[in-house]
Coordinates of C-alpha atoms and ligand atoms in Angstrom, one line a residue:
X1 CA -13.1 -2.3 -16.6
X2 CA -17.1 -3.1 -15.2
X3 CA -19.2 -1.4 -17.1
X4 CA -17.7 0.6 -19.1
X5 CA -16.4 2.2 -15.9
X6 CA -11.8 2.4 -15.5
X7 CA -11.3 0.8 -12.4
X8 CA -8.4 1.5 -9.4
X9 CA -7.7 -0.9 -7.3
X10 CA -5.0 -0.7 -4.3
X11 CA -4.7 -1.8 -0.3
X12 CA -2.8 -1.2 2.7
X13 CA -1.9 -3.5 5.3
X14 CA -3.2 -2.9 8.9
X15 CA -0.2 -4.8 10.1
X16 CA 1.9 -1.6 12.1
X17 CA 1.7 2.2 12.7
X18 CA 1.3 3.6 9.1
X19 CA 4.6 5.2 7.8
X20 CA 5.7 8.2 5.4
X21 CA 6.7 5.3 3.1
X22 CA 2.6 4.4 2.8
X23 CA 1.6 7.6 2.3
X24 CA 4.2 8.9 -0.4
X25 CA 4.8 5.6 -2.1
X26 CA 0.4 4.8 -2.4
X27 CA -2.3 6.2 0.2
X28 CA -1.4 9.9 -1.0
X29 CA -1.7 9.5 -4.9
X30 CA -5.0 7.1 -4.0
X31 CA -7.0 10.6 -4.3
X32 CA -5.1 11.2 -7.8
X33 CA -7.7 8.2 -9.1
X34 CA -11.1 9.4 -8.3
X35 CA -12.3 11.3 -10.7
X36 CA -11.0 9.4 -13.8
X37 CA -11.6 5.8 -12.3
X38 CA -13.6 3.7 -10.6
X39 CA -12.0 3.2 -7.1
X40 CA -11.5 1.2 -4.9
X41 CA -9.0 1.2 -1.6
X42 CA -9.1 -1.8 1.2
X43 CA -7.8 -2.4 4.2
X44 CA -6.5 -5.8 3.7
X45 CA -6.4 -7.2 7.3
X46 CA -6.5 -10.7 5.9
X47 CA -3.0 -10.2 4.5
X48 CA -2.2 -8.7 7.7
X49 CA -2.5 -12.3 9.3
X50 CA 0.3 -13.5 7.1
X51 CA 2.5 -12.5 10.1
X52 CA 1.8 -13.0 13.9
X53 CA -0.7 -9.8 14.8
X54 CA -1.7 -8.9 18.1
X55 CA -5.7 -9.3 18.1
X56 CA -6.9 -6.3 19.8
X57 CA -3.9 -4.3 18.0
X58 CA -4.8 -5.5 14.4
X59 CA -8.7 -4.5 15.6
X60 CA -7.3 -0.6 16.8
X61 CA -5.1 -0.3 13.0
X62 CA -7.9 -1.8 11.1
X63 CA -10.0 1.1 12.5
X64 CA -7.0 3.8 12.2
X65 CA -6.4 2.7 8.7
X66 CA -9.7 3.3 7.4
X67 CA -9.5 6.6 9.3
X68 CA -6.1 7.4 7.9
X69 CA -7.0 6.5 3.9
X70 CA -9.8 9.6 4.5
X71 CA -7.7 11.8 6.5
X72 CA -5.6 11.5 3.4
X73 CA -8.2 12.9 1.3
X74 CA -9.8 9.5 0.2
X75 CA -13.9 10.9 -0.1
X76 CA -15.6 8.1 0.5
X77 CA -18.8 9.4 -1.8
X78 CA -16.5 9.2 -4.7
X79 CA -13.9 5.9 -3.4
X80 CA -15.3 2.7 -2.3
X81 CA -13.5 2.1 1.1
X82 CA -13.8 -1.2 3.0
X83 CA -12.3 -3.7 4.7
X84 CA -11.0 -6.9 3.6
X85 CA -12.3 -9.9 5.5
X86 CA -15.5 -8.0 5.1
X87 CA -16.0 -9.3 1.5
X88 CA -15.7 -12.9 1.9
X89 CA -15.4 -13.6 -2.1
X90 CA -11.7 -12.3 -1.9
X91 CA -10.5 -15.2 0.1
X92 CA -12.8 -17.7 -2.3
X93 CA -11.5 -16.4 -5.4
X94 CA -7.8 -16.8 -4.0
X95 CA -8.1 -20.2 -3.5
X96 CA -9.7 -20.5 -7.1
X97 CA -6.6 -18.7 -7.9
X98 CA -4.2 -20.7 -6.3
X99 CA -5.2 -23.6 -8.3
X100 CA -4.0 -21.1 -11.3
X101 CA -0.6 -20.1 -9.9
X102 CA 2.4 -22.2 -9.9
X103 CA 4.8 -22.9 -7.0
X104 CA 8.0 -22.0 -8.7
X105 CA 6.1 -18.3 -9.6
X106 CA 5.6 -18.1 -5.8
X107 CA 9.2 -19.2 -5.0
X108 CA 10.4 -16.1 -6.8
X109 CA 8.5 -13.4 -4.8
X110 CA 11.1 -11.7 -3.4
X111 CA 8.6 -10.3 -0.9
X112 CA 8.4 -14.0 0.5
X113 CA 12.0 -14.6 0.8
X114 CA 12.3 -11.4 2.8
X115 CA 9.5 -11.8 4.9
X116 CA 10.6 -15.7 5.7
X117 CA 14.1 -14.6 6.6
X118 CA 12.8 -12.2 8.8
X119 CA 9.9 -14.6 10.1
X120 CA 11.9 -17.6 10.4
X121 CA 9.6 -19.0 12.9
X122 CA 6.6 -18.6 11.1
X123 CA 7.4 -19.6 7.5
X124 CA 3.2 -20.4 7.0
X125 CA 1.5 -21.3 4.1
X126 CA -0.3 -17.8 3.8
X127 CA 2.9 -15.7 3.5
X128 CA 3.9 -17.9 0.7
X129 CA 0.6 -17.2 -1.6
X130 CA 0.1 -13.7 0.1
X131 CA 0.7 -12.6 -3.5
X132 CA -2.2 -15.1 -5.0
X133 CA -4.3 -13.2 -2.1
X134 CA -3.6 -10.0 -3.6
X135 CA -4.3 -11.4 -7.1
X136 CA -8.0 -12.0 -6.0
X137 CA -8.0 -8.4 -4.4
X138 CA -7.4 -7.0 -7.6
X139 CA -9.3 -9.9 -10.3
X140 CA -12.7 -8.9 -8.1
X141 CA -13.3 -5.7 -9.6
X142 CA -12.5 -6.4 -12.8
X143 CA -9.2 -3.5 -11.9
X144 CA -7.4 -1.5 -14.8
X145 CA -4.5 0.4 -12.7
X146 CA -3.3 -0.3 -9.7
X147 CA -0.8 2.5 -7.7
X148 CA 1.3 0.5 -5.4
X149 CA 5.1 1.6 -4.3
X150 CA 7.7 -0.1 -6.4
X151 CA 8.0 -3.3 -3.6
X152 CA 4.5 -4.2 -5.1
X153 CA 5.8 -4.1 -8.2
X154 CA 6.4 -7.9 -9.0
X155 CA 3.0 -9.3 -7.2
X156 CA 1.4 -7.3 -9.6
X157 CA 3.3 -8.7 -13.0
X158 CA 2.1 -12.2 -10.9
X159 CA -1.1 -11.4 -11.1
X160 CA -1.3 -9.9 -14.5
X161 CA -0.2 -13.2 -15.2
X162 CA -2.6 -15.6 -13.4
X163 CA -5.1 -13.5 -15.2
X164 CA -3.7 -14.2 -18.4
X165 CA -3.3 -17.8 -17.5
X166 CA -6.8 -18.0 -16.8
X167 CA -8.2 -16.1 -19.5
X168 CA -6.3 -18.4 -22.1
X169 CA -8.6 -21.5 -20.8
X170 CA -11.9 -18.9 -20.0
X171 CA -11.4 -16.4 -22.5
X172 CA -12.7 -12.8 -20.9
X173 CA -12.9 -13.7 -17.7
X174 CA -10.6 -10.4 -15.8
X175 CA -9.2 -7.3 -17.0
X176 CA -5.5 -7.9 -16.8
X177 CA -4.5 -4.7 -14.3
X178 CA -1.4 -2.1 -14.7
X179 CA 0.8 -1.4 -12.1
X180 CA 1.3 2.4 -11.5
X181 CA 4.4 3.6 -9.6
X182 CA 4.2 6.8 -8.2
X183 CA 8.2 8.2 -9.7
X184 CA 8.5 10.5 -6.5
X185 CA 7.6 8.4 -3.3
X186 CA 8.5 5.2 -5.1
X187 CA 10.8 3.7 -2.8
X188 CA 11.0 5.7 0.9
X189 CA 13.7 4.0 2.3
X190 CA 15.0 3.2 6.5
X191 CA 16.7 6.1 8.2
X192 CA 19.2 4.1 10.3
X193 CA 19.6 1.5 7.0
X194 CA 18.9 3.3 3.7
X195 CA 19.4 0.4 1.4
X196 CA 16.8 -1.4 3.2
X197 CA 12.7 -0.1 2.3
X198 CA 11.2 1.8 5.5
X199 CA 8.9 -0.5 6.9
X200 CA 5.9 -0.4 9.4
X201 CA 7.1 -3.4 10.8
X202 CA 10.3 -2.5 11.4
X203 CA 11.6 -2.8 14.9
X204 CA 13.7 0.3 15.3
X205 CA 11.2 3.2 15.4
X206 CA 13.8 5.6 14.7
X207 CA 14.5 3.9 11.0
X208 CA 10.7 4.9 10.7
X209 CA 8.4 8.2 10.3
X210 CA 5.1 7.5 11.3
X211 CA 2.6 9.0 9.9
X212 CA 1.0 9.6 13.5
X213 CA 4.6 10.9 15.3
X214 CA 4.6 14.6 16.4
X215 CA 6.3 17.3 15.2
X216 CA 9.3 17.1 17.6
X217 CA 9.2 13.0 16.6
X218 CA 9.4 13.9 13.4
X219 CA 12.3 16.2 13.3
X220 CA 14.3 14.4 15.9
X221 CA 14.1 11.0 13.7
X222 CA 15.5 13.4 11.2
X223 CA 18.1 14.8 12.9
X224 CA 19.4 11.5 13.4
X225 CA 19.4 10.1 10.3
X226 CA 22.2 8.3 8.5
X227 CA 24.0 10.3 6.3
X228 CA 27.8 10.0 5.4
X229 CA 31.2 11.7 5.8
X230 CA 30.8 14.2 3.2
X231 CA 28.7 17.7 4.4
X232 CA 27.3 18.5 0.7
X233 CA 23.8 17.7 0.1
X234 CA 23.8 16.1 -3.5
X235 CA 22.0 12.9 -5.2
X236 CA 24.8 10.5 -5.6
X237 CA 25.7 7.2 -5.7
X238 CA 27.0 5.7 -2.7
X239 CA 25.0 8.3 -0.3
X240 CA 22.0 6.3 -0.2
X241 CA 21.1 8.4 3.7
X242 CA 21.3 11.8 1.6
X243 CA 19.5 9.9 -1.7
X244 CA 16.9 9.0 0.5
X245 CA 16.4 12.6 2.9
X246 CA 16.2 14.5 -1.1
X247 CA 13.6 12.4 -2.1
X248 CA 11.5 12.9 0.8
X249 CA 12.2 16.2 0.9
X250 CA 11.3 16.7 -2.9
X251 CA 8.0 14.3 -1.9
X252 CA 7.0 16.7 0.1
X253 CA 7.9 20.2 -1.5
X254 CA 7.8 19.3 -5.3
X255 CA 10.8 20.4 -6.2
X256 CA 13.5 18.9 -8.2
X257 CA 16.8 17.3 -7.1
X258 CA 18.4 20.3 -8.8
X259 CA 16.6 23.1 -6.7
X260 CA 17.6 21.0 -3.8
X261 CA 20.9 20.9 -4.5
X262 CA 21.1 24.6 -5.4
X263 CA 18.9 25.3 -1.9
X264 CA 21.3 23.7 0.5
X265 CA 24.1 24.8 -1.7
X266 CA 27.2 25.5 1.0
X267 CA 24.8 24.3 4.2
X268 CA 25.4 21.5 5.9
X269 CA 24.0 18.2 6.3
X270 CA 22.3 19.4 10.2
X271 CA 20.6 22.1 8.4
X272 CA 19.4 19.8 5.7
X273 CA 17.9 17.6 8.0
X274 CA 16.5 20.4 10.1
X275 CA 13.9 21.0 6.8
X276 CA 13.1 17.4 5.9
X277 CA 11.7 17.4 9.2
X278 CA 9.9 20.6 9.0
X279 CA 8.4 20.2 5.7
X280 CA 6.9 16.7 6.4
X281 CA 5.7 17.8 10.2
X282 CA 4.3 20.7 8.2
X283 CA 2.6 18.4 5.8
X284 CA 1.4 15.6 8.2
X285 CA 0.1 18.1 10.6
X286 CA -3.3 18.7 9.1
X287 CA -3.8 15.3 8.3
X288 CA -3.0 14.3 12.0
X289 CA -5.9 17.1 12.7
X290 CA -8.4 15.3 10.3
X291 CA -7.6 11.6 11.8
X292 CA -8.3 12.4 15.1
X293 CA -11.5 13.7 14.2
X294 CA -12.6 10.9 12.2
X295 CA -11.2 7.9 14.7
X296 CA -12.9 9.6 17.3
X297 CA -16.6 8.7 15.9
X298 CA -16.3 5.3 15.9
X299 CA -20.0 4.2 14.7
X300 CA -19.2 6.5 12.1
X301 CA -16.0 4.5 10.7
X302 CA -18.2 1.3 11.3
X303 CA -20.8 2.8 9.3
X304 CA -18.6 3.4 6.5
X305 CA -17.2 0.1 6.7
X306 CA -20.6 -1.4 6.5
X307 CA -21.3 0.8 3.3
X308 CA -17.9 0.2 1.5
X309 CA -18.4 -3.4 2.2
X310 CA -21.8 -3.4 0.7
X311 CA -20.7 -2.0 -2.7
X312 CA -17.6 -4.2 -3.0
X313 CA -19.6 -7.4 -2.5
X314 CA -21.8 -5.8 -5.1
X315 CA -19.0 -6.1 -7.8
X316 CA -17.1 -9.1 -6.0
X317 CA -20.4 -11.1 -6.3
X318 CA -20.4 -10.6 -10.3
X319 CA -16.7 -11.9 -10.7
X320 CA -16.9 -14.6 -8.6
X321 CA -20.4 -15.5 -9.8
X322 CA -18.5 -15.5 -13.8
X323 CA -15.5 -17.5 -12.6
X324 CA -17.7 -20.3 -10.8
X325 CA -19.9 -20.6 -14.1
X326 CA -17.0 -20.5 -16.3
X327 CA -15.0 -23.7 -14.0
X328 CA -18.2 -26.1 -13.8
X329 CA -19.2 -25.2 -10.4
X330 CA -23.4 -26.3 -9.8
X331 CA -24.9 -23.1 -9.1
X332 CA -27.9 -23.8 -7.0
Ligands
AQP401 N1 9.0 2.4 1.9 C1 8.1 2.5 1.0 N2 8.2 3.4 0.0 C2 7.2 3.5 -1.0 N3 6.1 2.8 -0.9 C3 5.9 1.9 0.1 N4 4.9 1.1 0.4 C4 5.2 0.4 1.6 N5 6.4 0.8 2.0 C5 6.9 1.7 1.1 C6 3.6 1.0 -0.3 O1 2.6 1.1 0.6 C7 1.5 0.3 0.1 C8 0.9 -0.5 1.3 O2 1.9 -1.4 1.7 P1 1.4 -2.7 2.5 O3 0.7 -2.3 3.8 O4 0.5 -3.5 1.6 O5 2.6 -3.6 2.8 P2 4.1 -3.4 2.5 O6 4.4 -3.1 1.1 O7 4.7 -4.7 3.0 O8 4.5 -2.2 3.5 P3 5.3 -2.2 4.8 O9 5.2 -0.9 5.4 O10 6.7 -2.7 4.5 O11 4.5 -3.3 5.7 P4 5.0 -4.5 6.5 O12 6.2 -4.0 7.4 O13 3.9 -5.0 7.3 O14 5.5 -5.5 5.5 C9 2.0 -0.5 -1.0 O15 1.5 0.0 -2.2 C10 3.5 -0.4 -0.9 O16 4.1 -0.5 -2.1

């Protein structure tokens, strides 16, 4: 809370082509916030960094991303939206922070052990207190919810609990945030590998649905999704493919695993896929329409980066400012 004002925090990576995942599991209910809350929605390109990026490709999605979060319906009259590395009191809170956070809390992100199996050759320092990052993201603005998919889940319980550390030895410092997990998009899983989360890093581009693909894209990566031997279409254990292909499919239409069930009742598994595909091409087209607009006005995007940045430091300022007072630091 600042000010008597509810406050939503949440951020998306710039680190890979958006994915259906991002937008049904946070980006989508970001709009759900505005008028109760406060809001606030970053694109946090310092995380980004946590993994090997491609300079002029992290510039391009850092651009895109910002683009996409108000092609999505994010107003930016009524949500604060910036950029990261624009607000340079995130990355000095986080090391205030990681003075506050303990290494065998960090050791337990599963996040970390993923992302180190899968970055073997990169095992860096950043990854392994990405989540202490993210703590600082959130602490800044004082943040009471924050909607994140269900992977987010335990780096926010972290950072409820840094807070609480802290506040135990500076009494009022932050708001200690809730997580809020969307219960439809909360975990949009792979196409080729449904027990594994769809990813934008992911290196098979057929596991993925971009927000960006075109219709034909969209409906071929369908098409060939993983499924199983059986040709009904219910929610089961075991038939993680299907599991995954009714939740998107309910994402998208709002209907219940019941309806669907009853819908493709005696259809096969083809036709199934046939309107997963259509309904999300459906739904992604006029947001397609909206981000080409907006990413083709580029002094426009940097315009709004400039503003969004302005009013973040705004709040950033006051936290930080606090925290220093409240550790001994000589304010000059
Ligand atoms: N598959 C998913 N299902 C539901 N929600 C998801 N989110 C990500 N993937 C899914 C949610 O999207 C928000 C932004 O995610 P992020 O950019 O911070 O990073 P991430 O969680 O690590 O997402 P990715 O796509 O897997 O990125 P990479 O491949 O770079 O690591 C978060 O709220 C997240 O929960």
């Amino acid at each position: 809370m600042f000010q008597d004002q509810l406050v939503s925090y949440s951020g998306v990576q710039p680190s890979g082509n958006l994915t259906i995942g991002n937008y049904l599991g946070a980006i989508r209910n970001f709009s759900l916030y505005s008028e109760k809350y406060k809001c606030f929605y970053c694109v946090v390109d310092e995380h980004a960094i946590t993994v090997r990026q491609n300079p002029a490709e992290l510039r391009r999605r850092t651009y895109e991303t910002l683009a996409l979060y108000m092609a999505c319906g994010l107003d930016p009259e009524k949500n604060t939206l910036y950029v990261q590395s624009h607000v340079h009191e995130h990355a000095e809170l986080a090391w205030i922070l990681n003075c506050y956070t303990m290494f065998g809390e960090l050791s337990r992100m599963t996040q970390f052990k993923d992302k180190s199996a899968k970055h073997a050759d990169n095992i860096n320092a950043g990854l392994f207190t990405y989540p202490v990052l993210m703590a600082a993201d959130i602490l800044l603005y004082q943040t009471d919810v924050v909607p994140v998919g269900v992977d987010q889940k335990q780096h926010v319980e972290l950072c409820r609990d840094i807070a609480e550390r802290f506040n135990q030895l500076f009494p009022e410092t932050f708001t200690v945030p809730e997580p809020i997990i969307s219960q439809s998009g909360k975990r949009i899983m792979s196409l080729a590998e449904p027990t594994k989360k769809m990813s934008k890093s992911d290196e098979n581009a057929n596991a993925v649905v971009y927000i960006l693909d075109d219709r034909d894209t969209i409906i071929r990566k369908f098409k060939r999704a993983v499924t199983d031997s059986e040709t009904s279409v219910r929610f089961a254990e075991g038939k993680d493919g299907i599991n995954n292909l009714m939740t998107i499919y309910s994402c998208f239409t709002d209907k219940s695993l019941e309806d669907i069930e009853r819908e493709f009742d005696g259809r096969g598994y083809g036709e199934f896929k046939r309107a997963v595909g259509e309904v999300c091409a459906d739904a992604l087209a006029p947001v397609q329409a909206r981000f080409r607009e907006l990413l083709a006005d580029k002094s426009a995007l940097e315009a709004q980066m400039r503003k969004g940045a302005e009013e973040a430091s705004w709040y950033a300022r006051r936290t930080l400012g606090k925290v220093q007072k409240k550790l001994g630091f000589v304010k000059i």
